[in-house]
Short mmCIF file of C-alpha atoms and ligand atoms in Angstrom, two decimals:
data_model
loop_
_atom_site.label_atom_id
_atom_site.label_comp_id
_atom_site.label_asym_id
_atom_site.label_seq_id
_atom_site.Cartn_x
_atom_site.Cartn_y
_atom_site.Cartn_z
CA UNK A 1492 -61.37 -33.91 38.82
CA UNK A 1493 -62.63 -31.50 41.92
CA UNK A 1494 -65.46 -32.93 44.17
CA UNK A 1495 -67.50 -29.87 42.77
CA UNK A 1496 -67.34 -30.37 39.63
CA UNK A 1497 -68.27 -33.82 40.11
CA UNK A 1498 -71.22 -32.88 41.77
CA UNK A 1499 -72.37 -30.35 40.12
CA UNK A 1500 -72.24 -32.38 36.44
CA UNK A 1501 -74.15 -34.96 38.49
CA UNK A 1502 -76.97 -32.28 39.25
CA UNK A 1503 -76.89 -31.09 35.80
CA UNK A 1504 -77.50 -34.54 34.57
CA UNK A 1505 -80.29 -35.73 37.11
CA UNK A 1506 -82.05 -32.52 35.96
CA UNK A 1507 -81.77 -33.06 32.48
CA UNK A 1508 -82.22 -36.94 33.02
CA UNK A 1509 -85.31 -36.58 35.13
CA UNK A 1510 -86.67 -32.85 34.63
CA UNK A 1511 -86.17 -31.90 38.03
CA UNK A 1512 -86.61 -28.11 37.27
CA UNK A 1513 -89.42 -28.06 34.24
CA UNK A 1514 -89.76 -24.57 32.46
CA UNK A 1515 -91.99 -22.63 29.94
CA UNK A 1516 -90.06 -20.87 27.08
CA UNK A 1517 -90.69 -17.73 26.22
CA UNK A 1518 -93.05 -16.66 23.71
CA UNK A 1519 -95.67 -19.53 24.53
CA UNK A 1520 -97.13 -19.56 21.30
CA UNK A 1521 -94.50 -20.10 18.31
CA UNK A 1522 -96.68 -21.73 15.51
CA UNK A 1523 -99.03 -18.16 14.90
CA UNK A 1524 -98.32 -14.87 15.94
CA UNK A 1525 -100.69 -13.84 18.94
CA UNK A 1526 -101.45 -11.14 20.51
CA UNK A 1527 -103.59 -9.53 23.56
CA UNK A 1528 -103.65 -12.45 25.86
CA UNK A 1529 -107.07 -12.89 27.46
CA UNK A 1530 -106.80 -16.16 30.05
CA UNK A 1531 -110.18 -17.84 31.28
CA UNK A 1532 -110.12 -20.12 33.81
CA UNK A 1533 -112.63 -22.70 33.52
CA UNK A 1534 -112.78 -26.33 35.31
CA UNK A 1535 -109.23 -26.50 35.83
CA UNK A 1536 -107.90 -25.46 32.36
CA UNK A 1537 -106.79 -22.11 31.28
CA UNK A 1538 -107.76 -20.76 27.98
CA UNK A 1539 -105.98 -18.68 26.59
CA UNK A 1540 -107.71 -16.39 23.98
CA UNK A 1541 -105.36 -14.03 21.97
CA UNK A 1542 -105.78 -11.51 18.82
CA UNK A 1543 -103.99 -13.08 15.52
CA UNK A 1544 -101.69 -11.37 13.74
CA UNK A 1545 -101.58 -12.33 10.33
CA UNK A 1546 -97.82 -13.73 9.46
CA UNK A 1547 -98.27 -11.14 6.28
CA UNK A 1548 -98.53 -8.49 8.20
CA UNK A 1549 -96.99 -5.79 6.13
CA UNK A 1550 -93.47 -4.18 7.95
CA UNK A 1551 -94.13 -0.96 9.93
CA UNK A 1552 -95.74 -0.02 13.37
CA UNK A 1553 -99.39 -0.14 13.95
CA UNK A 1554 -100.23 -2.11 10.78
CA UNK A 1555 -101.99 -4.84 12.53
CA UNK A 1556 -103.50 -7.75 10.28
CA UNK A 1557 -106.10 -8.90 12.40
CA UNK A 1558 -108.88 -10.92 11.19
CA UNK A 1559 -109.72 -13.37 14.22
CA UNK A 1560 -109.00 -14.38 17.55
CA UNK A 1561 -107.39 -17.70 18.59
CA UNK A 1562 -107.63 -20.01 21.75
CA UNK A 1563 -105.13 -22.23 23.59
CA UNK A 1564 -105.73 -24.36 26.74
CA UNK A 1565 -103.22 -25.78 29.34
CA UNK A 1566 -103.29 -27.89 32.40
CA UNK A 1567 -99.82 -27.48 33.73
CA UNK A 1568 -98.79 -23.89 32.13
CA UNK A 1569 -96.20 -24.89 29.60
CA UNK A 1570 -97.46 -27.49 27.79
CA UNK A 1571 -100.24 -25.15 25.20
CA UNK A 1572 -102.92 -27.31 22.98
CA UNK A 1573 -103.71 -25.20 20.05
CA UNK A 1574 -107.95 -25.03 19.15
CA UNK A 1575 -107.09 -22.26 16.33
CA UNK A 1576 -109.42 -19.92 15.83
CA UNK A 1577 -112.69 -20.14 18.17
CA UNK A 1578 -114.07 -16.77 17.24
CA UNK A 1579 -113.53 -14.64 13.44
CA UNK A 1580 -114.74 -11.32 12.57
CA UNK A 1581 -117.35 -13.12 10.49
CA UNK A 1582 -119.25 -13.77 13.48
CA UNK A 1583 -119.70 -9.99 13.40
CA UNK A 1584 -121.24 -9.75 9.54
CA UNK A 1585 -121.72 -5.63 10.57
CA UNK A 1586 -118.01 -5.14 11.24
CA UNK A 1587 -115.42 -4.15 8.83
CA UNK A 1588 -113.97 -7.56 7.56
CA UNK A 1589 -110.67 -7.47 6.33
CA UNK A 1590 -109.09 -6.21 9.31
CA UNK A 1591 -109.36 -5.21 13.03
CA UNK A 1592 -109.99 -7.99 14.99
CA UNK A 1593 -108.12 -6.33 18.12
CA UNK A 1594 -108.00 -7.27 21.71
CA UNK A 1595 -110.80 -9.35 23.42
CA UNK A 1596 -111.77 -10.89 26.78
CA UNK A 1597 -113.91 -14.26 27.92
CA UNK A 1598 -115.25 -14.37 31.03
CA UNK A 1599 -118.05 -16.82 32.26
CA UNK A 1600 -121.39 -16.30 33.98
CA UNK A 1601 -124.76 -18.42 34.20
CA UNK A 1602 -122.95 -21.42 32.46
CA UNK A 1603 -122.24 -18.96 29.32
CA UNK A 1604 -119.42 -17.33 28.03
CA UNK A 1605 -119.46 -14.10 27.16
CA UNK A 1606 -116.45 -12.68 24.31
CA UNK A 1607 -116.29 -9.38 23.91
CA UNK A 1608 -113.83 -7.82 21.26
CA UNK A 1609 -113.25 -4.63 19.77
CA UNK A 1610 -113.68 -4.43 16.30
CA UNK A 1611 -114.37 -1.67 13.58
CA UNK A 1612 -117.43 -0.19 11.47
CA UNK A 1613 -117.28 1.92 8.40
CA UNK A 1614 -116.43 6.13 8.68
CA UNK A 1615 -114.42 7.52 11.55
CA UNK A 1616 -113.97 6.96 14.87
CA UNK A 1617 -114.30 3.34 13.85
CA UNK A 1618 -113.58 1.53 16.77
CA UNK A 1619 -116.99 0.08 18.56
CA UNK A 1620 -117.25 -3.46 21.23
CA UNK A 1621 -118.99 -6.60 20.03
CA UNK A 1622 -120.27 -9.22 22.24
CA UNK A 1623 -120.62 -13.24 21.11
CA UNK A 1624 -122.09 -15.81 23.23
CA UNK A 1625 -121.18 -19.41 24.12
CA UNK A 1626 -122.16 -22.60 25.99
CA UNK A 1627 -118.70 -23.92 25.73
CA UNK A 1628 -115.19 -22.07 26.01
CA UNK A 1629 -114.37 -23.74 22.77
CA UNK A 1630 -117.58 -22.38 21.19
CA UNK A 1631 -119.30 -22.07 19.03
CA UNK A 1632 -120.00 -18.27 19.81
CA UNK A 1633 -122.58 -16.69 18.30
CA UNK A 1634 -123.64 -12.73 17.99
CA UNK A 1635 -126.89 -12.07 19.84
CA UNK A 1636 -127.39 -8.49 19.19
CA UNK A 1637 -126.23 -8.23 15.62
CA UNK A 1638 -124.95 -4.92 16.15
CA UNK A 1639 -122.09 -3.52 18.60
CA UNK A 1640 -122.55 -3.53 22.22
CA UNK A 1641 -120.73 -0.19 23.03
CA UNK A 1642 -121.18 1.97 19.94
CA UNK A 1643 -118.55 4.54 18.30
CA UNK A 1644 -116.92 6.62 20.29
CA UNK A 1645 -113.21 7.69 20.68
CA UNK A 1646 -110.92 5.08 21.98
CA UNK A 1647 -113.65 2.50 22.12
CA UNK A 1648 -111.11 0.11 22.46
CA UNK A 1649 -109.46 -3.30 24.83
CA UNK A 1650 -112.97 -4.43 26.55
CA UNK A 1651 -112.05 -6.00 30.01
CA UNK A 1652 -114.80 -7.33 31.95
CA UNK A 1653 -115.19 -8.15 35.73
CA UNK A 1654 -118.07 -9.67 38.14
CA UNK A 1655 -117.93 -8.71 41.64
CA UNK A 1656 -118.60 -10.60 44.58
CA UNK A 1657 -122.32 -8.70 44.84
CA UNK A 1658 -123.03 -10.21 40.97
CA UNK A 1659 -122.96 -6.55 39.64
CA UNK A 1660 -120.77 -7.03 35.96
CA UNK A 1661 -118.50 -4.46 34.49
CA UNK A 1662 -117.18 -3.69 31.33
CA UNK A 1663 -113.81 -1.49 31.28
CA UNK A 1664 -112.03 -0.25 28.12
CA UNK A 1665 -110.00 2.28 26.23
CA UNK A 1666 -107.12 3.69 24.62
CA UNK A 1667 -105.80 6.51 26.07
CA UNK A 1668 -108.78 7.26 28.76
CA UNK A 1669 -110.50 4.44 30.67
CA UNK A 1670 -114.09 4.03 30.55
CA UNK A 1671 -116.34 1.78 32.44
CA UNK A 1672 -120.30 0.38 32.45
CA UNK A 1673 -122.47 -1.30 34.21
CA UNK A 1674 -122.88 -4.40 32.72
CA UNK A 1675 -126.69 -6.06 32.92
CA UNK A 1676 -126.98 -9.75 34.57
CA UNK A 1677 -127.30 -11.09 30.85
CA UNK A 1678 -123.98 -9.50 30.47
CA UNK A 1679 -125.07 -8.18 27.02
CA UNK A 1680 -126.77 -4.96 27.73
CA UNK A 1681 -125.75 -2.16 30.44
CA UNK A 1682 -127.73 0.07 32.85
CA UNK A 1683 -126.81 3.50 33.36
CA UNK A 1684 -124.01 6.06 31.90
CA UNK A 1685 -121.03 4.95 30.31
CA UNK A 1686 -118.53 6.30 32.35
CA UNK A 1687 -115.21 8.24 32.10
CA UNK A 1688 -112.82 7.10 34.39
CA UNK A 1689 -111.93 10.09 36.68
CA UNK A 1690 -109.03 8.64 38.37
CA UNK A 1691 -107.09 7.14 35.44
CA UNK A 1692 -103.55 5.64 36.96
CA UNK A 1693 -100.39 7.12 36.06
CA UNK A 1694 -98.92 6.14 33.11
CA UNK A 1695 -101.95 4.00 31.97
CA UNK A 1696 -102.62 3.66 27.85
CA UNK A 1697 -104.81 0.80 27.44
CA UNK A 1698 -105.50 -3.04 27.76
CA UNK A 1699 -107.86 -2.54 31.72
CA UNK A 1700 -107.59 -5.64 33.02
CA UNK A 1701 -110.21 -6.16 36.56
CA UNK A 1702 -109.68 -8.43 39.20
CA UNK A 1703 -110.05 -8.66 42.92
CA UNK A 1704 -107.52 -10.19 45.65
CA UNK A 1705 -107.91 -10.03 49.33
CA UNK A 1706 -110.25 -7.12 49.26
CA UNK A 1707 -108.27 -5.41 46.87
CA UNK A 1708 -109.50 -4.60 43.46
CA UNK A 1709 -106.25 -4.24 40.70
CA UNK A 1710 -106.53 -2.90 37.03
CA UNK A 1711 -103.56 -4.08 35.63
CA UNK A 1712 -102.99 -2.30 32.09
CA UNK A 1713 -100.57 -1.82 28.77
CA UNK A 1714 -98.93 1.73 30.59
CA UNK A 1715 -96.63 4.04 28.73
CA UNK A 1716 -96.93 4.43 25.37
CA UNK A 1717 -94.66 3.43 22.91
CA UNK A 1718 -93.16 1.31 24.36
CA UNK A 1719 -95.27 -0.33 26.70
CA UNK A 1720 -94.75 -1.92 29.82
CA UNK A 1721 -97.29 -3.13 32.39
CA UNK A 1722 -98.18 -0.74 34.86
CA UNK A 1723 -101.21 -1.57 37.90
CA UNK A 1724 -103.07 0.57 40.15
CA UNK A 1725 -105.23 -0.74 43.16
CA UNK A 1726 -108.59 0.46 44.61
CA UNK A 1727 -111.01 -0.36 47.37
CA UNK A 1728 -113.81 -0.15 44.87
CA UNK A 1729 -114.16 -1.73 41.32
CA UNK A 1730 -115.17 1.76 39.82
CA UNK A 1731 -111.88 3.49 41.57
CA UNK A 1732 -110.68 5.78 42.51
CA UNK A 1733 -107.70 3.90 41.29
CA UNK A 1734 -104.04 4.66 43.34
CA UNK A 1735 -100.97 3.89 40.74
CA UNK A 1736 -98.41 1.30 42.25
CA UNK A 1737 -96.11 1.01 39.46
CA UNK A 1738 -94.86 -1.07 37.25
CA UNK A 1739 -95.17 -5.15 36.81
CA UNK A 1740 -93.37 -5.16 33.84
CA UNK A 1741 -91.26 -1.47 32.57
CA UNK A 1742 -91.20 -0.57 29.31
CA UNK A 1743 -88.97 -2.12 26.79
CA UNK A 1744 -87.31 -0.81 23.54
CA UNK A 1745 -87.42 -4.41 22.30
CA UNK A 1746 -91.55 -4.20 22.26
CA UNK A 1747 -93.96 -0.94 21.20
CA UNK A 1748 -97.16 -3.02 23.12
CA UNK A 1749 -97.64 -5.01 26.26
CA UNK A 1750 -100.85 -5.58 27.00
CA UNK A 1751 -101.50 -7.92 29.67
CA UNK A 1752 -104.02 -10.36 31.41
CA UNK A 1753 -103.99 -11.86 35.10
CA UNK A 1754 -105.04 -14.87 36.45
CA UNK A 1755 -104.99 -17.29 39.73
CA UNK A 1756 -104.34 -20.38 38.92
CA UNK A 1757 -103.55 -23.95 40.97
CA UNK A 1758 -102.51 -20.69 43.74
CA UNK A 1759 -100.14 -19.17 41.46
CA UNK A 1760 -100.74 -16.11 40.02
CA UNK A 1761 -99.59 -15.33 36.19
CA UNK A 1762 -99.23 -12.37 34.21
CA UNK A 1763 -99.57 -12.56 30.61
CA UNK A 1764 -98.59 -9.92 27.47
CA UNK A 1765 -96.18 -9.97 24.38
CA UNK A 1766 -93.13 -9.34 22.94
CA UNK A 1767 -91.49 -9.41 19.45
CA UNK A 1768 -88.62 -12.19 19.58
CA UNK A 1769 -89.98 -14.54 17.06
CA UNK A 1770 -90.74 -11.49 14.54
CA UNK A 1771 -86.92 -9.82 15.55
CA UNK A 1772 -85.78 -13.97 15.09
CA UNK A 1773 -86.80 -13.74 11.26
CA UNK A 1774 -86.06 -9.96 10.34
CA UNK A 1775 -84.83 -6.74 12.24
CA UNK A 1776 -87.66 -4.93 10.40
CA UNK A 1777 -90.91 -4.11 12.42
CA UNK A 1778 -93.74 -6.15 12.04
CA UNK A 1779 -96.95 -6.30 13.89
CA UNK A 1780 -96.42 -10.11 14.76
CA UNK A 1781 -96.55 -10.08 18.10
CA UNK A 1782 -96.03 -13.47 20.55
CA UNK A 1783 -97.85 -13.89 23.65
CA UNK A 1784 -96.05 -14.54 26.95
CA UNK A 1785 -96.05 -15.60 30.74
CA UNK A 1786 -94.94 -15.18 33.89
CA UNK A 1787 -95.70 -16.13 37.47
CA UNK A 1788 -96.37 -12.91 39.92
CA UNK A 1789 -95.72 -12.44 43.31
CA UNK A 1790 -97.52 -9.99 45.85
CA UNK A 1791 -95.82 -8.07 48.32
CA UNK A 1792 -97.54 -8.29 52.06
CA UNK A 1793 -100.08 -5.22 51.86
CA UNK A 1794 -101.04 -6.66 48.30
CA UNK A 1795 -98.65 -4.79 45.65
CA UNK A 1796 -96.67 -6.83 43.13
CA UNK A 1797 -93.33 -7.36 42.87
CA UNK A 1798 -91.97 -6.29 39.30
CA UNK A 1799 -90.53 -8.07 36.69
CA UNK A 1800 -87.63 -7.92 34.03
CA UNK A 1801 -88.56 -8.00 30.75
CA UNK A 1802 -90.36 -10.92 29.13
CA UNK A 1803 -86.82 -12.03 27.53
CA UNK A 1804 -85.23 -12.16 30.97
CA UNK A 1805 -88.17 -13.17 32.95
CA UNK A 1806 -87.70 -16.66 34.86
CA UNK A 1807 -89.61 -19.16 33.21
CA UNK A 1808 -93.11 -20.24 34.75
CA UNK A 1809 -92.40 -24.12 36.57
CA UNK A 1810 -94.77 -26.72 35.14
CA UNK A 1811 -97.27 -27.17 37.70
CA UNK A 1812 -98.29 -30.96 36.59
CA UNK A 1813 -96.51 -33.80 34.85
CA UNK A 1814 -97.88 -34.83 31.21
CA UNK A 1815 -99.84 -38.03 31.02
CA UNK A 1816 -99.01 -39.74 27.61
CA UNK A 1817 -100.63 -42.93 28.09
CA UNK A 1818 -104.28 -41.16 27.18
CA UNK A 1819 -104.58 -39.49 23.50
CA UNK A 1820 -102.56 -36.23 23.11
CA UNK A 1821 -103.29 -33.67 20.52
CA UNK A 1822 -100.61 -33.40 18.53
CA UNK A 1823 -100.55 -30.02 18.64
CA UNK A 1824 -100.25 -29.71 22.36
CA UNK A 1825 -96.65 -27.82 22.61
CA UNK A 1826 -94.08 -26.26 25.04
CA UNK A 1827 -91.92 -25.38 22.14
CA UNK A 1828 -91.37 -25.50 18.70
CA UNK A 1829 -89.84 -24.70 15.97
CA UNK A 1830 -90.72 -24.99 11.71
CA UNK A 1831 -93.94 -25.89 12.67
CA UNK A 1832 -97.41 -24.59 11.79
CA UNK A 1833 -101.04 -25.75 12.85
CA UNK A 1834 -104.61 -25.97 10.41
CA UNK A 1835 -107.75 -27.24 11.02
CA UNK A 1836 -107.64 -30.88 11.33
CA UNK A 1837 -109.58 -32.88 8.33
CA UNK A 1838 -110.55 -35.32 11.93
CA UNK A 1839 -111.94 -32.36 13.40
CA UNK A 1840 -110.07 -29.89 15.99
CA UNK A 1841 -106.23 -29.04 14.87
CA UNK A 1842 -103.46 -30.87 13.43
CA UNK A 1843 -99.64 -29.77 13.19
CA UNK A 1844 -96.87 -30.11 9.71
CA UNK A 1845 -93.48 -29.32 9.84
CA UNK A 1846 -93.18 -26.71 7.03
CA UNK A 1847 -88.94 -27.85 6.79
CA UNK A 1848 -86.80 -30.76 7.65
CA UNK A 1849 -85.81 -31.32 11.13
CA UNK A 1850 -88.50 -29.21 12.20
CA UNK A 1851 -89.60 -30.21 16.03
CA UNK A 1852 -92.41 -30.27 19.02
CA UNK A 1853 -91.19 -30.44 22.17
CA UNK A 1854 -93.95 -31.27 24.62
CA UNK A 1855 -92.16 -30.92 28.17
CA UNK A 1856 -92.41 -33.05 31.73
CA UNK A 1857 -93.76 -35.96 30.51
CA UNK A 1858 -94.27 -38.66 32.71
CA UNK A 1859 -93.51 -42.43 31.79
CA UNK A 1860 -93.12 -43.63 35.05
CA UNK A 1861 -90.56 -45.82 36.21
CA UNK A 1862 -91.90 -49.24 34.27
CA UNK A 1863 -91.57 -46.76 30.81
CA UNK A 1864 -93.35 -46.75 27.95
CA UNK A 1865 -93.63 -49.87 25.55
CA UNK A 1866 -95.01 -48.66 22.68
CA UNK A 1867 -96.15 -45.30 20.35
CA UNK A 1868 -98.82 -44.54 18.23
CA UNK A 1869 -99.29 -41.21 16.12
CA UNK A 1870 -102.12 -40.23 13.41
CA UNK A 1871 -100.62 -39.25 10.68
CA UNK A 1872 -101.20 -38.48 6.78
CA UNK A 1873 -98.65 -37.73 4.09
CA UNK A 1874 -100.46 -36.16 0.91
CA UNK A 1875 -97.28 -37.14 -1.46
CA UNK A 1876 -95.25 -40.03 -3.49
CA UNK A 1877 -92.48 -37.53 -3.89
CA UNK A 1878 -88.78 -38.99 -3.83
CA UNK A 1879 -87.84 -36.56 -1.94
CA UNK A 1880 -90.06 -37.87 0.59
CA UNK A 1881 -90.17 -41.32 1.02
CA UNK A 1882 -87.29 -41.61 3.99
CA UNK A 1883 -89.58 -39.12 6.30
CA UNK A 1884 -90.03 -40.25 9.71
CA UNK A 1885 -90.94 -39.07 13.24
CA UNK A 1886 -87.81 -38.98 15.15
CA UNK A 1887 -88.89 -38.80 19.07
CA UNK A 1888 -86.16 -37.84 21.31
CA UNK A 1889 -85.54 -36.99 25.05
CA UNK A 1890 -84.53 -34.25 26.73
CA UNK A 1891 -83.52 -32.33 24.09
CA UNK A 1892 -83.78 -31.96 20.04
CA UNK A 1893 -80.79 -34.58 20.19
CA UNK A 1894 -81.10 -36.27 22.96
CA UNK A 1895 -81.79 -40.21 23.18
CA UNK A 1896 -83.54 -41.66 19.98
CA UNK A 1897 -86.52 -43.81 21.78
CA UNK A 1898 -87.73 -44.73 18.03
CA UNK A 1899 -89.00 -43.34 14.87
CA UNK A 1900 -91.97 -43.31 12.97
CA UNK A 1901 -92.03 -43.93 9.26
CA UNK A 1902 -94.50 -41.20 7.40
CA UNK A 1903 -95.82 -42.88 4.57
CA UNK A 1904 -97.94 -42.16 1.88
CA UNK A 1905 -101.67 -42.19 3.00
CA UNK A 1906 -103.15 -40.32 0.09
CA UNK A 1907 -103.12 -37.61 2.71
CA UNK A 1908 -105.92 -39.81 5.12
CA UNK A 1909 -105.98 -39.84 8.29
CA UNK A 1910 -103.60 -43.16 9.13
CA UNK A 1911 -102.82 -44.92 12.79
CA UNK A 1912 -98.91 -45.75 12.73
CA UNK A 1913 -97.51 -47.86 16.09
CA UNK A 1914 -94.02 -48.49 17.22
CA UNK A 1915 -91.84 -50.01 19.96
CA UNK A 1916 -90.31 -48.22 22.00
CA UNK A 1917 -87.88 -48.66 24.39
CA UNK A 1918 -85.86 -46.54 27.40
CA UNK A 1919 -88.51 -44.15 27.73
CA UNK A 1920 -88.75 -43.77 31.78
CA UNK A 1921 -89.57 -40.98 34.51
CA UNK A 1922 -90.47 -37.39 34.05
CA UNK A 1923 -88.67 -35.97 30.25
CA UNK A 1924 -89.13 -33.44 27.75
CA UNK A 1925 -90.08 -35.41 24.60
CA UNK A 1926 -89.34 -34.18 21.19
CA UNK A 1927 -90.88 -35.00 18.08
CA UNK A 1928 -87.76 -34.33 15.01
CA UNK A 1929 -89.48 -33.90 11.48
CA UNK A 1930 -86.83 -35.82 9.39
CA UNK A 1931 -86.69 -35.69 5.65
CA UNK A 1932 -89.89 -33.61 5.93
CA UNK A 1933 -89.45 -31.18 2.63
CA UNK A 1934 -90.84 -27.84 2.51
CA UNK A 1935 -94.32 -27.38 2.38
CA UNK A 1936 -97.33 -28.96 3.50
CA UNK A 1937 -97.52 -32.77 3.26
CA UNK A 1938 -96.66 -34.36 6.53
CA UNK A 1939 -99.67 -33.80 9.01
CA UNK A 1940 -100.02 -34.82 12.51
CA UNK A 1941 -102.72 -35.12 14.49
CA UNK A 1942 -102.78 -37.06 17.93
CA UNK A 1943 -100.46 -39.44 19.55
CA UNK A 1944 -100.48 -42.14 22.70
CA UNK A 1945 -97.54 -43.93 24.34
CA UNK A 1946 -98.72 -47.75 25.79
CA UNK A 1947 -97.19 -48.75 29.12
CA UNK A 1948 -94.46 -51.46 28.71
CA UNK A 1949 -96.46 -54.91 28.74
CA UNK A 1950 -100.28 -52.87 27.73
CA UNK A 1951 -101.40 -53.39 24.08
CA UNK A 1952 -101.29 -50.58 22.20
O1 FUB B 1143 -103.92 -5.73 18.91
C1 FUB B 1143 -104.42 -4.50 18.51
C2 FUB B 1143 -104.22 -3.44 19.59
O2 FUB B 1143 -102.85 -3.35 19.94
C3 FUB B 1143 -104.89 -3.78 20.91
O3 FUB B 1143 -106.25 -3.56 20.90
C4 FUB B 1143 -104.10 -2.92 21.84
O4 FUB B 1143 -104.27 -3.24 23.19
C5 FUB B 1143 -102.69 -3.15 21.33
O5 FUB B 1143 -102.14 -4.31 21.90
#
């Protein structure tokens, strides 16, 4: 056996052993459909509000199934904890309510948060903005004009908004012009004319999204209609005139829509939007179930952006923190996953089921350190005395869906309670990817999951 070879099987395995190199997969969000990515940062978490598409949404282009808007949060970029859906179109009683809860923004001001969303009203042109208010990212948000903020018009579409350094707010939005106010300092009423963009960028469609860098101001937007990639323009001023730079992202036959969001976070900057792969993984039909998606962007010297490939060959955003699993992890905290779903959690906030056998979590870089875990303990709740059943267990592996068994969990009937299981566990050091392996888990709902802890080796657990 060569020297290389030798070596390089050693990397292979220190990197697999230890997760020297530890990566976000592509879509981010496998357990719902989302759509429209809208990051907030806020204290040192990102969340990560999307639009919902409905997994029944019927086969065809542009027939959305959209009836509210979810929100994720991460510390360290990969690893996403799933608060399912933080704002619904029955916070908007005036709105159409079956469908059209399409693309929002969250951004922060005064200790508030401020969502806006388009949504729709009865007759034609039937796209209008709606604003909800809240003291916490999470919610609850609450309508405080009972009516739409920007009222019918054409396009009235994708609300962006932006708050320069001088305090003065702005709302952008539409689909296929852009249009712009000035937003009040309660950042639910404007001054002034709604505005129609003069200097709309090259190739732009919809999806504004406002930010400023070094004395630049960007719009970064969904460009290039059907399909979209993500083009960008820069300006001197945050009402343009707004010089196209290209593209972030070109268009791809794989997706019709793209439409991003940008944010700084721990000094890296990320770009989010959406592709199709887990919709093209289940049919070769055209749904609207979209699945959002990151990547980390890079600026050029004078301030212009380096472009991507597609999402599908895009190199996958590093983990910018180990995972702590000696404090209480939601369950539904996940870098990947597969056969899984989430619900509102019976305990309050979300739990996860596996909806098949040998569905699996895997919740990357987590960090045992080098004593290692001793011990595991999981809520769960099994609604069922069914034969089929009674051998279920939660298998947790390392490194991959596979990899070394560190123990298993026996599911057993709880007459679907909440119920505190606890294990030993041994050979669990260092920085891995842990899985969690559904076995014996039939179809259906019945197994539910909804936080779990490791002890150190020696701690009581
Ligand atoms: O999600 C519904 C619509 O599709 C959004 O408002 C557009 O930006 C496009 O992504």
């Amino acid at each position: 056996m060569s020297k290389t070879f030798i070596n390089i099987s050693f990397r292979l395995t220190v990197m697999m052993m230890a997760c020297a190199v530890c990566y976000a997969t592509d879509p981010i969000i496998q357990t719902s459909f989302t759509a429209d990515p809208a990051p907030l940062v806020h204290d040192g978490v990102v969340y990560l509000y999307t639009g919902h598409d409905d997994d029944n949404a019927p086969p065809g282009q542009s027939r959305f199934l959209m009836r509210d808007w979810l929100c994720y949060s991460s510390t360290d970029m990969v690893n996403w904890t799933d608060h399912g859906a933080v704002v619904s179109l029955k916070t908007f009683p005036w709105a159409v309510q079956e469908n059209d809860a399409w693309a929002s923004h969250v951004i922060k001001r005064n200790g508030k948060f401020y969502f806006y969303a388009s949504v729709s009203v009865p007759g034609w042109p039937k796209n209008v903005i709606a604003v909800a208010v809240a003291d916490h990212p999470l919610g609850p948000f609450k309508d405080t004009l009972g009516r739409p903020l920007i009222d019918k018009k054409t396009g009235y579409i994708d609300p962006a908004a932006f708050i320069d350094d001088d305090g003065q707010a702005y709302l952008y939005w539409g689909n296929p012009h852009i249009w712009y106010v000035k937003l009040n300092e309660n950042m639910i009423s404007y001054s002034g004319d709604i505005i129609q963009e003069p200097t709309k960028p090259d190739n732009y469609q919809e999806g504004p999204w406002v930010y400023k860098r070094d004395g630049w101001y960007y719009m970064v937007y969904a460009s290039t209609c059907c399909p979209e990639g993500i083009g960008y323009a820069m300006s001197d001023s945050p009402t343009g005139p707004w010089v196209y730079k290209g593209y972030i992202m070109r268009p791809d036959r794989r997706s019709t829509g793209n439409h991003p969001g940008v944010i700084e976070y721990k000094g890296k900057w990320y770009v989010f939007g959406f592709n199709f792969k887990l919709n093209f993984a289940l049919t070769d039909q055209h749904h609207e179930r979209r699945s959002v998606c990151v990547a980390e962007i890079q600026y050029n010297p004078d301030g212009t952006i380096q472009q991507l490939p597609w999402w599908e060959e895009v190199d996958a955003v590093k983990q910018s923190e180990p995972l702590n699993p000696y404090v209480r992890v939601e369950a539904e905290t996940i870098a990947w996953s597969e056969g899984m779903k989430s619900e509102p959690s019976s305990a309050g906030g979300m739990n996860v089921y596996p909806t098949r056998d040998g569905a699996y979590i895997k919740v990357q870089g987590v960090d045992f350190g080098d004593e290692g875990a001793g011990a595991f303990t999981a809520s769960i709740a099994l609604d069922t005395q069914a034969d089929a059943m009674k051998n279920t267990v939660i298998a947790l592996h390392l490194d991959n869906v596979g990899g070394p068994l560190i123990g298993a969990v026996p599911v057993s009937y709880s007459g679907g309670q909440w119920k505190r299981e606890t294990i030993a566990i041994s050979q669990a050091t260092g920085v891995r990817d842990l899985y969690f392996v559904f076995k014996g888990a039939a179809a259906g709902n019945h197994v539910k999951f909804d936080y779990w802890q490791f002890s150190k080796k020696g701690d009581t657990p």
